Amino acid sequence: MTARGAAPPYDSSEVGGRTQPGPAALPSPLTSPRTGRQKRIRTGRVSVRARARAWAELLRLPALFTVPGDALAGTAAVSARPTPRTFLAIASSLCLYEAGMALNDWADRDVDAVERPHRPLPSGRIRPTAALGAACVLTGAGLSFAAWAGRPALTVAVPLAATVWAYDLALKNTRLGPAAMATARGLDLLLGASAVASAGGAGAGPGRRTADGGAGPVGGGGGVRGVVGSFGSGPLAGAFGGRADAVGDLGGLGVGQKADAVGARVSAVVAEARAASAVAPTTAAFQSIRQALPSAALLGAHTLALTTVSRKEAQGGSPLAPLAALATTAALTRLVARARPLPTDRTGEGRGHGEPPSLKHRTPTVRSLSPGPLAPLPRRDSPLRLLDDPPAVLRAALAAAYAVTAARPYFHAALNPSPPLTQRAVTGGIRATIPLQAALTARSGTKSATLTALLTAALAPLATRFARKVSVT
């Protein structure tokens, strides 16, 4: 307290009989000492760069590189090539993944205020309502992309979105949390498989025949033009490969009666084709999902172990979770290194339903060690046998990359389950998702799957580079 009329204590002071300026009389720290000009500052506003970084931290953008491999692995699981619908499925997966990230921080904003005050929401860099709004918009965008990819893809995307919201809002802190996250990853892989089914089914060739000998109405390439074109000169040819007497003997009919009979037959064939076209996509979707279930189960097992470890990344905990994740990694490495039997040829071309596999698929190619009929064949586990099978070499390399990326941080966290090492284990598990996806893709053994696996593996260095700037946990 100072007396009325007295000078403020920080305006000036008497030192050695001379008046010295106090802090209030010193030059403003906002004045440049070199130019003497006033510095410009932004009060109440956040720079665009800082805001963009806050959103990058909220959405964990480096983790996005682990998403495209799900749909690509699902496409390879049904022995199909990526199509434009596959990229729509990838866009849907990216949106739903980021919706889960935003919703996760919104649901954990109170917990993060204590354990992670530097996160965008507790630090006040992003408002909670903005994060919730972003989650809603991204979910709608993801479902829209899935709808554009086809009805089967939308059928998988709806439970995927429901699983993401259920995990963030209700199941995350329960025993069902890791299982829910594993289910979401598995559904994401099935989304890519169902998108291929939306395009006409995997392995459905253009000349596929039906049980009665006619060409299939879906993917046949004939249509009504093929029906009309089948009525040429001479005896009446049946529509869609039907018999010549499909509409009866028209020899004794007039021109008008023949036209009426032909028109009735065309109408019946078109109606039958429409009915079959309505049922065929659904059947192809179920077949694609069934073929992709093993790959989805393997990817879900990895996610289950990773999510179990991440539940204690902020506090640390027991070494049991890292040890279980380490054992899961070893089992998955052994499984993904093996070839998966597919209803396709080794040339990459699919075969129709019920068509016997070619001899090229059943007969292995083995290089003889020396000419002659008595040359010994290499054993199944021999490195020489792997050299004759480039897809096997690729699978082994990708499986090794997955094991090295995931096993080392898991092992360190098992020895010392402290928060820093546990967070490193979670980061390593997230990064290991990419080589695992690539290995699952390469299991098909087709040429397109091999190329897709290489492209998926190329995302790993990019994820590592961006993870140095923005944390993925």
GROMACS .gro file of C-alpha atoms in nm:
model
  473
    1MET     CA    1   0.000   0.000   0.000
    2THR     CA    2   0.122   0.348  -0.082
    3ALA     CA    3   0.002   0.686   0.038
    4ARG     CA    4  -0.216   0.891  -0.191
    5GLY     CA    5  -0.006   1.116  -0.411
    6ALA     CA    6   0.311   0.911  -0.358
    7ALA     CA    7   0.505   0.791  -0.657
    8PRO     CA    8   0.456   0.428  -0.758
    9PRO     CA    9   0.735   0.209  -0.624
   10TYR     CA   10   0.837   0.085  -0.975
   11ASP     CA   11   0.851   0.423  -1.152
   12SER     CA   12   1.188   0.545  -1.028
   13SER     CA   13   1.438   0.496  -0.748
   14GLU     CA   14   1.716   0.701  -0.580
   15VAL     CA   15   2.055   0.536  -0.615
   16GLY     CA   16   2.364   0.734  -0.528
   17GLY     CA   17   2.179   1.066  -0.543
   18ARG     CA   18   2.072   1.003  -0.903
   19THR     CA   19   1.731   0.910  -1.026
   20GLN     CA   20   1.732   0.574  -1.201
   21PRO     CA   21   1.448   0.469  -1.427
   22GLY     CA   22   1.249   0.176  -1.295
   23PRO     CA   23   1.094  -0.105  -1.497
   24ALA     CA   24   0.802   0.117  -1.600
   25ALA     CA   25   1.041   0.363  -1.765
   26LEU     CA   26   1.248   0.098  -1.948
   27PRO     CA   27   1.201   0.060  -2.324
   28SER     CA   28   0.920  -0.170  -2.424
   29PRO     CA   29   1.036  -0.526  -2.503
   30LEU     CA   30   0.821  -0.504  -2.818
   31THR     CA   31   1.051  -0.235  -2.959
   32SER     CA   32   1.325  -0.359  -3.187
   33PRO     CA   33   1.668  -0.255  -3.044
   34ARG     CA   34   1.812  -0.225  -3.393
   35THR     CA   35   1.546  -0.026  -3.581
   36GLY     CA   36   1.356   0.124  -3.292
   37ARG     CA   37   1.028   0.027  -3.457
   38GLN     CA   38   0.739  -0.132  -3.277
   39LYS     CA   39   0.706  -0.504  -3.331
   40ARG     CA   40   0.377  -0.637  -3.460
   41ILE     CA   41   0.208  -0.895  -3.244
   42ARG     CA   42  -0.114  -1.088  -3.276
   43THR     CA   43  -0.329  -1.065  -2.969
   44GLY     CA   44  -0.618  -1.307  -2.931
   45ARG     CA   45  -0.540  -1.480  -3.258
   46VAL     CA   46  -0.344  -1.796  -3.338
   47SER     CA   47  -0.129  -1.806  -3.645
   48VAL     CA   48  -0.234  -2.027  -3.932
   49ARG     CA   49   0.076  -2.241  -3.892
   50ALA     CA   50   0.015  -2.299  -3.523
   51ARG     CA   51  -0.348  -2.385  -3.588
   52ALA     CA   52  -0.252  -2.630  -3.861
   53ARG     CA   53  -0.001  -2.797  -3.630
   54ALA     CA   54  -0.265  -2.825  -3.359
   55TRP     CA   55  -0.501  -3.003  -3.597
   56ALA     CA   56  -0.218  -3.226  -3.717
   57GLU     CA   57  -0.156  -3.329  -3.355
   58LEU     CA   58  -0.526  -3.383  -3.293
   59LEU     CA   59  -0.572  -3.601  -3.601
   60ARG     CA   60  -0.230  -3.768  -3.564
   61LEU     CA   61  -0.159  -3.727  -3.933
   62PRO     CA   62   0.148  -3.956  -3.949
   63ALA     CA   63  -0.078  -4.246  -3.850
   64LEU     CA   64  -0.272  -4.194  -4.174
   65PHE     CA   65  -0.003  -4.387  -4.359
   66THR     CA   66  -0.123  -4.703  -4.183
   67VAL     CA   67  -0.472  -4.678  -4.335
   68PRO     CA   68  -0.446  -4.734  -4.715
   69GLY     CA   69  -0.288  -5.076  -4.667
   70ASP     CA   70  -0.609  -5.210  -4.512
   71ALA     CA   71  -0.816  -5.170  -4.828
   72LEU     CA   72  -0.528  -5.280  -5.049
   73ALA     CA   73  -0.479  -5.595  -4.843
   74GLY     CA   74  -0.851  -5.664  -4.866
   75THR     CA   75  -0.837  -5.627  -5.243
   76ALA     CA   76  -0.547  -5.870  -5.267
   77ALA     CA   77  -0.722  -6.113  -5.033
   78VAL     CA   78  -0.990  -6.173  -5.298
   79SER     CA   79  -0.727  -6.197  -5.573
   80ALA     CA   80  -0.839  -5.878  -5.747
   81ARG     CA   81  -0.661  -5.575  -5.883
   82PRO     CA   82  -0.718  -5.228  -5.733
   83THR     CA   83  -0.997  -5.042  -5.910
   84PRO     CA   84  -1.136  -4.688  -5.875
   85ARG     CA   85  -1.376  -4.831  -5.616
   86THR     CA   86  -1.073  -4.941  -5.414
   87PHE     CA   87  -0.954  -4.581  -5.393
   88LEU     CA   88  -1.303  -4.475  -5.284
   89ALA     CA   89  -1.278  -4.735  -5.009
   90ILE     CA   90  -0.939  -4.593  -4.909
   91ALA     CA   91  -1.087  -4.243  -4.893
   92SER     CA   92  -1.369  -4.376  -4.676
   93SER     CA   93  -1.118  -4.545  -4.444
   94LEU     CA   94  -0.911  -4.228  -4.411
   95CYS     CA   95  -1.216  -4.021  -4.316
   96LEU     CA   96  -1.347  -4.272  -4.063
   97TYR     CA   97  -0.999  -4.314  -3.913
   98GLU     CA   98  -0.957  -3.941  -3.862
   99ALA     CA   99  -1.309  -3.915  -3.725
  100GLY     CA  100  -1.207  -4.166  -3.460
  101MET     CA  101  -0.897  -3.962  -3.376
  102ALA     CA  102  -1.092  -3.640  -3.326
  103LEU     CA  103  -1.364  -3.816  -3.131
  104ASN     CA  104  -1.106  -3.991  -2.912
  105ASP     CA  105  -0.953  -3.663  -2.795
  106TRP     CA  106  -1.297  -3.510  -2.741
  107ALA     CA  107  -1.404  -3.803  -2.522
  108ASP     CA  108  -1.071  -3.801  -2.328
  109ARG     CA  109  -1.037  -3.425  -2.284
  110ASP     CA  110  -1.078  -3.445  -1.905
  111VAL     CA  111  -0.829  -3.729  -1.871
  112ASP     CA  112  -0.581  -3.558  -2.103
  113ALA     CA  113  -0.603  -3.243  -1.893
  114VAL     CA  114  -0.428  -3.441  -1.616
  115GLU     CA  115  -0.213  -3.691  -1.806
  116ARG     CA  116  -0.142  -3.500  -2.129
  117PRO     CA  117  -0.196  -3.129  -2.080
  118HIS     CA  118   0.003  -3.056  -2.396
  119ARG     CA  119  -0.263  -3.210  -2.621
  120PRO     CA  120  -0.456  -2.965  -2.844
  121LEU     CA  121  -0.782  -2.974  -2.647
  122PRO     CA  122  -0.648  -2.942  -2.289
  123SER     CA  123  -0.404  -2.671  -2.398
  124GLY     CA  124  -0.686  -2.468  -2.551
  125ARG     CA  125  -0.545  -2.466  -2.904
  126ILE     CA  126  -0.860  -2.636  -3.037
  127ARG     CA  127  -1.206  -2.605  -2.890
  128PRO     CA  128  -1.385  -2.928  -2.792
  129THR     CA  129  -1.687  -2.836  -3.002
  130ALA     CA  130  -1.463  -2.801  -3.307
  131ALA     CA  131  -1.317  -3.149  -3.250
  132LEU     CA  132  -1.664  -3.301  -3.211
  133GLY     CA  133  -1.786  -3.123  -3.523
  134ALA     CA  134  -1.486  -3.251  -3.719
  135ALA     CA  135  -1.563  -3.607  -3.607
  136CYS     CA  136  -1.921  -3.575  -3.731
  137VAL     CA  137  -1.820  -3.425  -4.066
  138LEU     CA  138  -1.549  -3.684  -4.126
  139THR     CA  139  -1.788  -3.968  -4.042
  140GLY     CA  140  -2.040  -3.837  -4.293
  141ALA     CA  141  -1.770  -3.801  -4.556
  142GLY     CA  142  -1.648  -4.156  -4.494
  143LEU     CA  143  -1.995  -4.302  -4.535
  144SER     CA  144  -2.046  -4.096  -4.852
  145PHE     CA  145  -1.728  -4.231  -5.009
  146ALA     CA  146  -1.836  -4.584  -4.916
  147ALA     CA  147  -2.175  -4.527  -5.077
  148TRP     CA  148  -2.004  -4.416  -5.398
  149ALA     CA  149  -1.797  -4.736  -5.387
  150GLY     CA  150  -2.115  -4.944  -5.394
  151ARG     CA  151  -2.379  -5.092  -5.171
  152PRO     CA  152  -2.159  -5.377  -5.039
  153ALA     CA  153  -1.893  -5.125  -4.934
  154LEU     CA  154  -2.153  -4.913  -4.756
  155THR     CA  155  -2.282  -5.225  -4.581
  156VAL     CA  156  -1.936  -5.272  -4.428
  157ALA     CA  157  -1.868  -4.901  -4.366
  158VAL     CA  158  -2.178  -4.852  -4.149
  159PRO     CA  159  -2.077  -5.107  -3.880
  160LEU     CA  160  -1.720  -4.978  -3.908
  161ALA     CA  161  -1.831  -4.624  -3.823
  162ALA     CA  162  -2.053  -4.757  -3.544
  163THR     CA  163  -1.760  -4.951  -3.398
  164VAL     CA  164  -1.537  -4.641  -3.404
  165TRP     CA  165  -1.794  -4.429  -3.220
  166ALA     CA  166  -1.875  -4.707  -2.972
  167TYR     CA  167  -1.507  -4.752  -2.891
  168ASP     CA  168  -1.437  -4.383  -2.830
  169LEU     CA  169  -1.754  -4.309  -2.634
  170ALA     CA  170  -1.819  -4.626  -2.435
  171LEU     CA  171  -1.584  -4.921  -2.484
  172LYS     CA  172  -1.239  -4.768  -2.468
  173ASN     CA  173  -1.187  -4.802  -2.094
  174THR     CA  174  -1.354  -5.141  -2.066
  175ARG     CA  175  -1.233  -5.493  -2.130
  176LEU     CA  176  -1.402  -5.483  -2.470
  177GLY     CA  177  -1.192  -5.188  -2.582
  178PRO     CA  178  -0.906  -5.381  -2.750
  179ALA     CA  179  -1.154  -5.619  -2.914
  180ALA     CA  180  -1.352  -5.325  -3.052
  181MET     CA  181  -1.040  -5.168  -3.199
  182ALA     CA  182  -0.937  -5.501  -3.353
  183THR     CA  183  -1.285  -5.533  -3.502
  184ALA     CA  184  -1.255  -5.188  -3.656
  185ARG     CA  185  -0.925  -5.280  -3.824
  186GLY     CA  186  -1.067  -5.603  -3.955
  187LEU     CA  187  -1.374  -5.427  -4.094
  188ASP     CA  188  -1.148  -5.174  -4.261
  189LEU     CA  189  -0.976  -5.455  -4.450
  190LEU     CA  190  -1.313  -5.605  -4.541
  191LEU     CA  191  -1.417  -5.265  -4.674
  192GLY     CA  192  -1.155  -5.295  -4.947
  193ALA     CA  193  -1.270  -5.648  -5.032
  194SER     CA  194  -1.636  -5.545  -5.051
  195ALA     CA  195  -1.550  -5.249  -5.274
  196VAL     CA  196  -1.404  -5.489  -5.529
  197ALA     CA  197  -1.721  -5.699  -5.506
  198SER     CA  198  -1.922  -5.386  -5.586
  199ALA     CA  199  -1.747  -5.373  -5.921
  200GLY     CA  200  -1.882  -5.712  -6.024
  201GLY     CA  201  -1.715  -5.963  -5.797
  202ALA     CA  202  -1.370  -6.101  -5.766
  203GLY     CA  203  -1.263  -6.349  -6.022
  204ALA     CA  204  -1.579  -6.315  -6.232
  205GLY     CA  205  -1.461  -6.345  -6.586
  206PRO     CA  206  -1.642  -6.188  -6.877
  207GLY     CA  207  -1.735  -6.521  -7.032
  208ARG     CA  208  -1.860  -6.704  -6.725
  209ARG     CA  209  -2.131  -6.961  -6.796
  210THR     CA  210  -2.436  -7.039  -6.591
  211ALA     CA  211  -2.550  -7.384  -6.484
  212ASP     CA  212  -2.778  -7.428  -6.784
  213GLY     CA  213  -2.505  -7.344  -7.031
  214GLY     CA  214  -2.591  -6.981  -7.093
  215ALA     CA  215  -2.362  -6.690  -7.036
  216GLY     CA  216  -2.403  -6.515  -6.706
  217PRO     CA  217  -2.607  -6.193  -6.719
  218VAL     CA  218  -2.354  -6.003  -6.506
  219GLY     CA  219  -2.025  -5.925  -6.672
  220GLY     CA  220  -2.117  -6.116  -6.985
  221GLY     CA  221  -2.077  -5.820  -7.212
  222GLY     CA  222  -2.377  -5.920  -7.424
  223GLY     CA  223  -2.682  -5.748  -7.285
  224VAL     CA  224  -2.986  -5.681  -7.501
  225ARG     CA  225  -2.763  -5.618  -7.802
  226GLY     CA  226  -2.632  -5.973  -7.770
  227VAL     CA  227  -2.986  -6.106  -7.751
  228VAL     CA  228  -3.100  -5.917  -8.060
  229GLY     CA  229  -2.782  -6.005  -8.247
  230SER     CA  230  -2.837  -6.374  -8.182
  231PHE     CA  231  -3.139  -6.373  -8.416
  232GLY     CA  232  -2.955  -6.387  -8.743
  233SER     CA  233  -3.035  -6.563  -9.065
  234GLY     CA  234  -3.131  -6.924  -9.050
  235PRO     CA  235  -3.272  -7.102  -8.746
  236LEU     CA  236  -3.347  -6.892  -8.440
  237ALA     CA  237  -3.054  -6.888  -8.198
  238GLY     CA  238  -3.141  -6.882  -7.833
  239ALA     CA  239  -3.082  -6.567  -7.634
  240PHE     CA  240  -2.776  -6.570  -7.408
  241GLY     CA  241  -2.660  -6.901  -7.549
  242GLY     CA  242  -3.002  -7.064  -7.531
  243ARG     CA  243  -3.116  -7.341  -7.760
  244ALA     CA  244  -3.255  -7.288  -8.104
  245ASP     CA  245  -3.599  -7.408  -7.993
  246ALA     CA  246  -3.607  -7.169  -7.696
  247VAL     CA  247  -3.917  -6.994  -7.833
  248GLY     CA  248  -4.051  -7.286  -8.026
  249ASP     CA  249  -4.073  -7.360  -8.394
  250LEU     CA  250  -4.157  -7.040  -8.583
  251GLY     CA  251  -4.159  -7.193  -8.927
  252GLY     CA  252  -4.535  -7.171  -8.978
  253LEU     CA  253  -4.584  -6.820  -8.837
  254GLY     CA  254  -4.614  -6.495  -9.017
  255VAL     CA  255  -4.378  -6.202  -8.992
  256GLY     CA  256  -4.587  -6.023  -8.729
  257GLN     CA  257  -4.628  -6.332  -8.515
  258LYS     CA  258  -4.253  -6.399  -8.533
  259ALA     CA  259  -4.181  -6.043  -8.421
  260ASP     CA  260  -4.421  -6.081  -8.127
  261ALA     CA  261  -4.257  -6.410  -8.024
  262VAL     CA  262  -3.909  -6.262  -8.048
  263GLY     CA  263  -4.015  -5.955  -7.850
  264ALA     CA  264  -4.164  -6.171  -7.575
  265ARG     CA  265  -3.846  -6.374  -7.553
  266VAL     CA  266  -3.629  -6.062  -7.534
  267SER     CA  267  -3.848  -5.919  -7.257
  268ALA     CA  268  -3.823  -6.242  -7.059
  269VAL     CA  269  -3.444  -6.255  -7.095
  270VAL     CA  270  -3.406  -5.890  -6.991
  271ALA     CA  271  -3.625  -5.944  -6.685
  272GLU     CA  272  -3.422  -6.252  -6.591
  273ALA     CA  273  -3.097  -6.060  -6.637
  274ARG     CA  274  -3.219  -5.778  -6.414
  275ALA     CA  275  -3.319  -6.020  -6.141
  276ALA     CA  276  -2.984  -6.197  -6.159
  277SER     CA  277  -2.800  -5.865  -6.158
  278ALA     CA  278  -2.976  -5.767  -5.838
  279VAL     CA  279  -2.868  -6.089  -5.664
  280ALA     CA  280  -2.518  -6.128  -5.808
  281PRO     CA  281  -2.351  -5.829  -5.633
  282THR     CA  282  -2.477  -5.945  -5.295
  283THR     CA  283  -2.351  -6.298  -5.354
  284ALA     CA  284  -2.015  -6.170  -5.477
  285ALA     CA  285  -1.987  -5.944  -5.173
  286PHE     CA  286  -2.042  -6.231  -4.931
  287GLN     CA  287  -1.789  -6.444  -5.119
  288SER     CA  288  -1.533  -6.162  -5.110
  289ILE     CA  289  -1.583  -6.104  -4.740
  290ARG     CA  290  -1.548  -6.475  -4.670
  291GLN     CA  291  -1.223  -6.491  -4.866
  292ALA     CA  292  -1.083  -6.187  -4.685
  293LEU     CA  293  -1.172  -6.304  -4.333
  294PRO     CA  294  -0.836  -6.478  -4.266
  295SER     CA  295  -0.638  -6.165  -4.353
  296ALA     CA  296  -0.877  -5.954  -4.144
  297ALA     CA  297  -0.828  -6.189  -3.850
  298LEU     CA  298  -0.448  -6.161  -3.870
  299LEU     CA  299  -0.460  -5.782  -3.888
  300GLY     CA  300  -0.710  -5.776  -3.603
  301ALA     CA  301  -0.482  -5.990  -3.387
  302HIS     CA  302  -0.200  -5.739  -3.429
  303THR     CA  303  -0.436  -5.451  -3.344
  304LEU     CA  304  -0.567  -5.636  -3.040
  305ALA     CA  305  -0.216  -5.678  -2.896
  306LEU     CA  306  -0.121  -5.320  -2.978
  307THR     CA  307  -0.433  -5.171  -2.820
  308THR     CA  308  -0.379  -5.378  -2.505
  309VAL     CA  309  -0.032  -5.227  -2.467
  310SER     CA  310  -0.157  -4.872  -2.535
  311ARG     CA  311  -0.403  -4.880  -2.244
  312LYS     CA  312  -0.113  -4.814  -2.002
  313GLU     CA  313   0.110  -4.595  -2.215
  314ALA     CA  314   0.063  -4.285  -1.998
  315GLN     CA  315   0.106  -4.455  -1.659
  316GLY     CA  316   0.316  -4.761  -1.735
  317GLY     CA  317   0.220  -5.095  -1.596
  318SER     CA  318   0.277  -5.468  -1.603
  319PRO     CA  319   0.513  -5.633  -1.852
  320LEU     CA  320   0.245  -5.892  -1.934
  321ALA     CA  321   0.089  -5.684  -2.212
  322PRO     CA  322   0.420  -5.625  -2.396
  323LEU     CA  323   0.509  -5.992  -2.356
  324ALA     CA  324   0.173  -6.096  -2.502
  325ALA     CA  325   0.224  -5.854  -2.789
  326LEU     CA  326   0.571  -5.997  -2.846
  327ALA     CA  327   0.431  -6.350  -2.866
  328THR     CA  328   0.157  -6.232  -3.103
  329THR     CA  329   0.418  -6.070  -3.325
  330ALA     CA  330   0.617  -6.393  -3.345
  331ALA     CA  331   0.308  -6.595  -3.438
  332LEU     CA  332   0.196  -6.344  -3.700
  333THR     CA  333   0.543  -6.331  -3.853
  334ARG     CA  334   0.535  -6.704  -3.908
  335LEU     CA  335   0.184  -6.697  -4.054
  336VAL     CA  336   0.225  -6.408  -4.298
  337ALA     CA  337   0.546  -6.556  -4.436
  338ARG     CA  338   0.349  -6.849  -4.574
  339ALA     CA  339   0.163  -6.847  -4.904
  340ARG     CA  340  -0.214  -6.840  -4.882
  341PRO     CA  341  -0.407  -7.083  -5.105
  342LEU     CA  342  -0.629  -6.888  -5.342
  343PRO     CA  343  -0.881  -6.985  -5.610
  344THR     CA  344  -0.659  -6.821  -5.870
  345ASP     CA  345  -0.373  -6.908  -6.098
  346ARG     CA  346  -0.016  -6.808  -6.032
  347THR     CA  347  -0.041  -6.580  -6.336
  348GLY     CA  348  -0.266  -6.341  -6.146
  349GLU     CA  349  -0.580  -6.414  -6.345
  350GLY     CA  350  -0.885  -6.517  -6.144
  351ARG     CA  351  -1.101  -6.814  -6.228
  352GLY     CA  352  -1.476  -6.839  -6.210
  353HIS     CA  353  -1.673  -7.010  -5.937
  354GLY     CA  354  -1.660  -7.387  -5.981
  355GLU     CA  355  -1.380  -7.376  -6.235
  356PRO     CA  356  -1.100  -7.626  -6.152
  357PRO     CA  357  -0.762  -7.476  -6.069
  358SER     CA  358  -0.500  -7.490  -6.338
  359LEU     CA  359  -0.204  -7.722  -6.329
  360LYS     CA  360   0.021  -7.417  -6.317
  361HIS     CA  361  -0.120  -7.338  -5.973
  362ARG     CA  362  -0.061  -7.689  -5.842
  363THR     CA  363   0.277  -7.765  -5.994
  364PRO     CA  364   0.572  -7.590  -5.829
  365THR     CA  365   0.863  -7.471  -6.036
  366VAL     CA  366   1.192  -7.601  -5.900
  367ARG     CA  367   1.533  -7.529  -6.048
  368SER     CA  368   1.752  -7.835  -6.074
  369LEU     CA  369   2.090  -7.822  -5.912
  370SER     CA  370   2.246  -8.010  -6.201
  371PRO     CA  371   2.116  -8.154  -6.527
  372GLY     CA  372   1.994  -8.507  -6.527
  373PRO     CA  373   1.701  -8.706  -6.389
  374LEU     CA  374   1.878  -8.789  -6.062
  375ALA     CA  375   1.941  -8.427  -5.956
  376PRO     CA  376   1.835  -8.379  -5.593
  377LEU     CA  377   1.551  -8.139  -5.532
  378PRO     CA  378   1.595  -7.867  -5.271
  379ARG     CA  379   1.403  -7.904  -4.950
  380ARG     CA  380   1.092  -7.699  -4.884
  381ASP     CA  381   1.275  -7.479  -4.634
  382SER     CA  382   1.587  -7.446  -4.848
  383PRO     CA  383   1.698  -7.095  -4.950
  384LEU     CA  384   1.744  -7.224  -5.306
  385ARG     CA  385   1.374  -7.298  -5.326
  386LEU     CA  386   1.293  -6.943  -5.219
  387LEU     CA  387   1.509  -6.804  -5.499
  388ASP     CA  388   1.279  -6.972  -5.752
  389ASP     CA  389   0.975  -6.804  -5.601
  390PRO     CA  390   1.010  -6.420  -5.592
  391PRO     CA  391   0.675  -6.372  -5.409
  392ALA     CA  392   0.806  -6.599  -5.133
  393VAL     CA  393   1.118  -6.385  -5.103
  394LEU     CA  394   0.903  -6.074  -5.080
  395ARG     CA  395   0.680  -6.230  -4.816
  396ALA     CA  396   0.980  -6.332  -4.609
  397ALA     CA  397   1.135  -5.986  -4.633
  398LEU     CA  398   0.811  -5.811  -4.536
  399ALA     CA  399   0.752  -6.052  -4.249
  400ALA     CA  400   1.105  -5.985  -4.122
  401ALA     CA  401   1.048  -5.609  -4.147
  402TYR     CA  402   0.729  -5.645  -3.947
  403ALA     CA  403   0.901  -5.851  -3.679
  404VAL     CA  404   1.195  -5.611  -3.643
  405THR     CA  405   0.973  -5.302  -3.629
  406ALA     CA  406   0.736  -5.438  -3.364
  407ALA     CA  407   0.938  -5.688  -3.159
  408ARG     CA  408   1.221  -5.461  -3.046
  409PRO     CA  409   1.012  -5.191  -2.871
  410TYR     CA  410   0.783  -5.459  -2.728
  411PHE     CA  411   1.085  -5.634  -2.580
  412HIS     CA  412   1.215  -5.313  -2.423
  413ALA     CA  413   0.872  -5.237  -2.275
  414ALA     CA  414   0.856  -5.588  -2.131
  415LEU     CA  415   1.191  -5.537  -1.957
  416ASN     CA  416   1.096  -5.194  -1.825
  417PRO     CA  417   0.725  -5.105  -1.860
  418SER     CA  418   0.778  -4.736  -1.789
  419PRO     CA  419   0.563  -4.473  -1.964
  420PRO     CA  420   0.836  -4.364  -2.211
  421LEU     CA  421   0.920  -4.718  -2.318
  422THR     CA  422   0.554  -4.815  -2.333
  423GLN     CA  423   0.483  -4.519  -2.559
  424ARG     CA  424   0.773  -4.625  -2.780
  425ALA     CA  425   0.625  -4.973  -2.794
  426VAL     CA  426   0.291  -4.830  -2.907
  427THR     CA  427   0.463  -4.617  -3.170
  428GLY     CA  428   0.657  -4.919  -3.294
  429GLY     CA  429   0.340  -5.126  -3.312
  430ILE     CA  430   0.166  -4.858  -3.516
  431ARG     CA  431   0.458  -4.835  -3.756
  432ALA     CA  432   0.469  -5.215  -3.785
  433THR     CA  433   0.115  -5.213  -3.921
  434ILE     CA  434   0.244  -5.106  -4.263
  435PRO     CA  435   0.483  -5.399  -4.327
  436LEU     CA  436   0.217  -5.632  -4.191
  437GLN     CA  437  -0.034  -5.498  -4.444
  438ALA     CA  438   0.224  -5.535  -4.719
  439ALA     CA  439   0.297  -5.895  -4.616
  440LEU     CA  440  -0.075  -5.978  -4.614
  441THR     CA  441  -0.104  -5.830  -4.962
  442ALA     CA  442   0.194  -6.027  -5.092
  443ARG     CA  443   0.046  -6.356  -4.968
  444SER     CA  444  -0.177  -6.371  -5.276
  445GLY     CA  445   0.128  -6.428  -5.495
  446THR     CA  446  -0.020  -6.252  -5.799
  447LYS     CA  447   0.167  -5.992  -5.999
  448SER     CA  448  -0.072  -5.713  -5.906
  449ALA     CA  449  -0.053  -5.812  -5.539
  450THR     CA  450   0.328  -5.803  -5.550
  451LEU     CA  451   0.326  -5.452  -5.693
  452THR     CA  452   0.064  -5.339  -5.444
  453ALA     CA  453   0.267  -5.484  -5.156
  454LEU     CA  454   0.574  -5.289  -5.266
  455LEU     CA  455   0.374  -4.967  -5.286
  456THR     CA  456   0.230  -5.031  -4.941
  457ALA     CA  457   0.575  -5.096  -4.795
  458ALA     CA  458   0.696  -4.767  -4.945
  459LEU     CA  459   0.462  -4.584  -4.705
  460ALA     CA  460   0.669  -4.693  -4.403
  461PRO     CA  461   0.960  -4.447  -4.457
  462LEU     CA  462   0.712  -4.164  -4.508
  463ALA     CA  463   0.535  -4.251  -4.184
  464THR     CA  464   0.866  -4.256  -3.997
  465ARG     CA  465   0.968  -3.920  -4.140
  466PHE     CA  466   0.644  -3.743  -4.049
  467ALA     CA  467   0.633  -3.910  -3.707
  468ARG     CA  468   0.943  -3.711  -3.613
  469LYS     CA  469   0.741  -3.392  -3.646
  470VAL     CA  470   0.403  -3.500  -3.509
  471SER     CA  471   0.354  -3.778  -3.253
  472VAL     CA  472   0.133  -4.071  -3.350
  473THR     CA  473   0.028  -4.142  -2.989
   0.00000   0.00000   0.00000
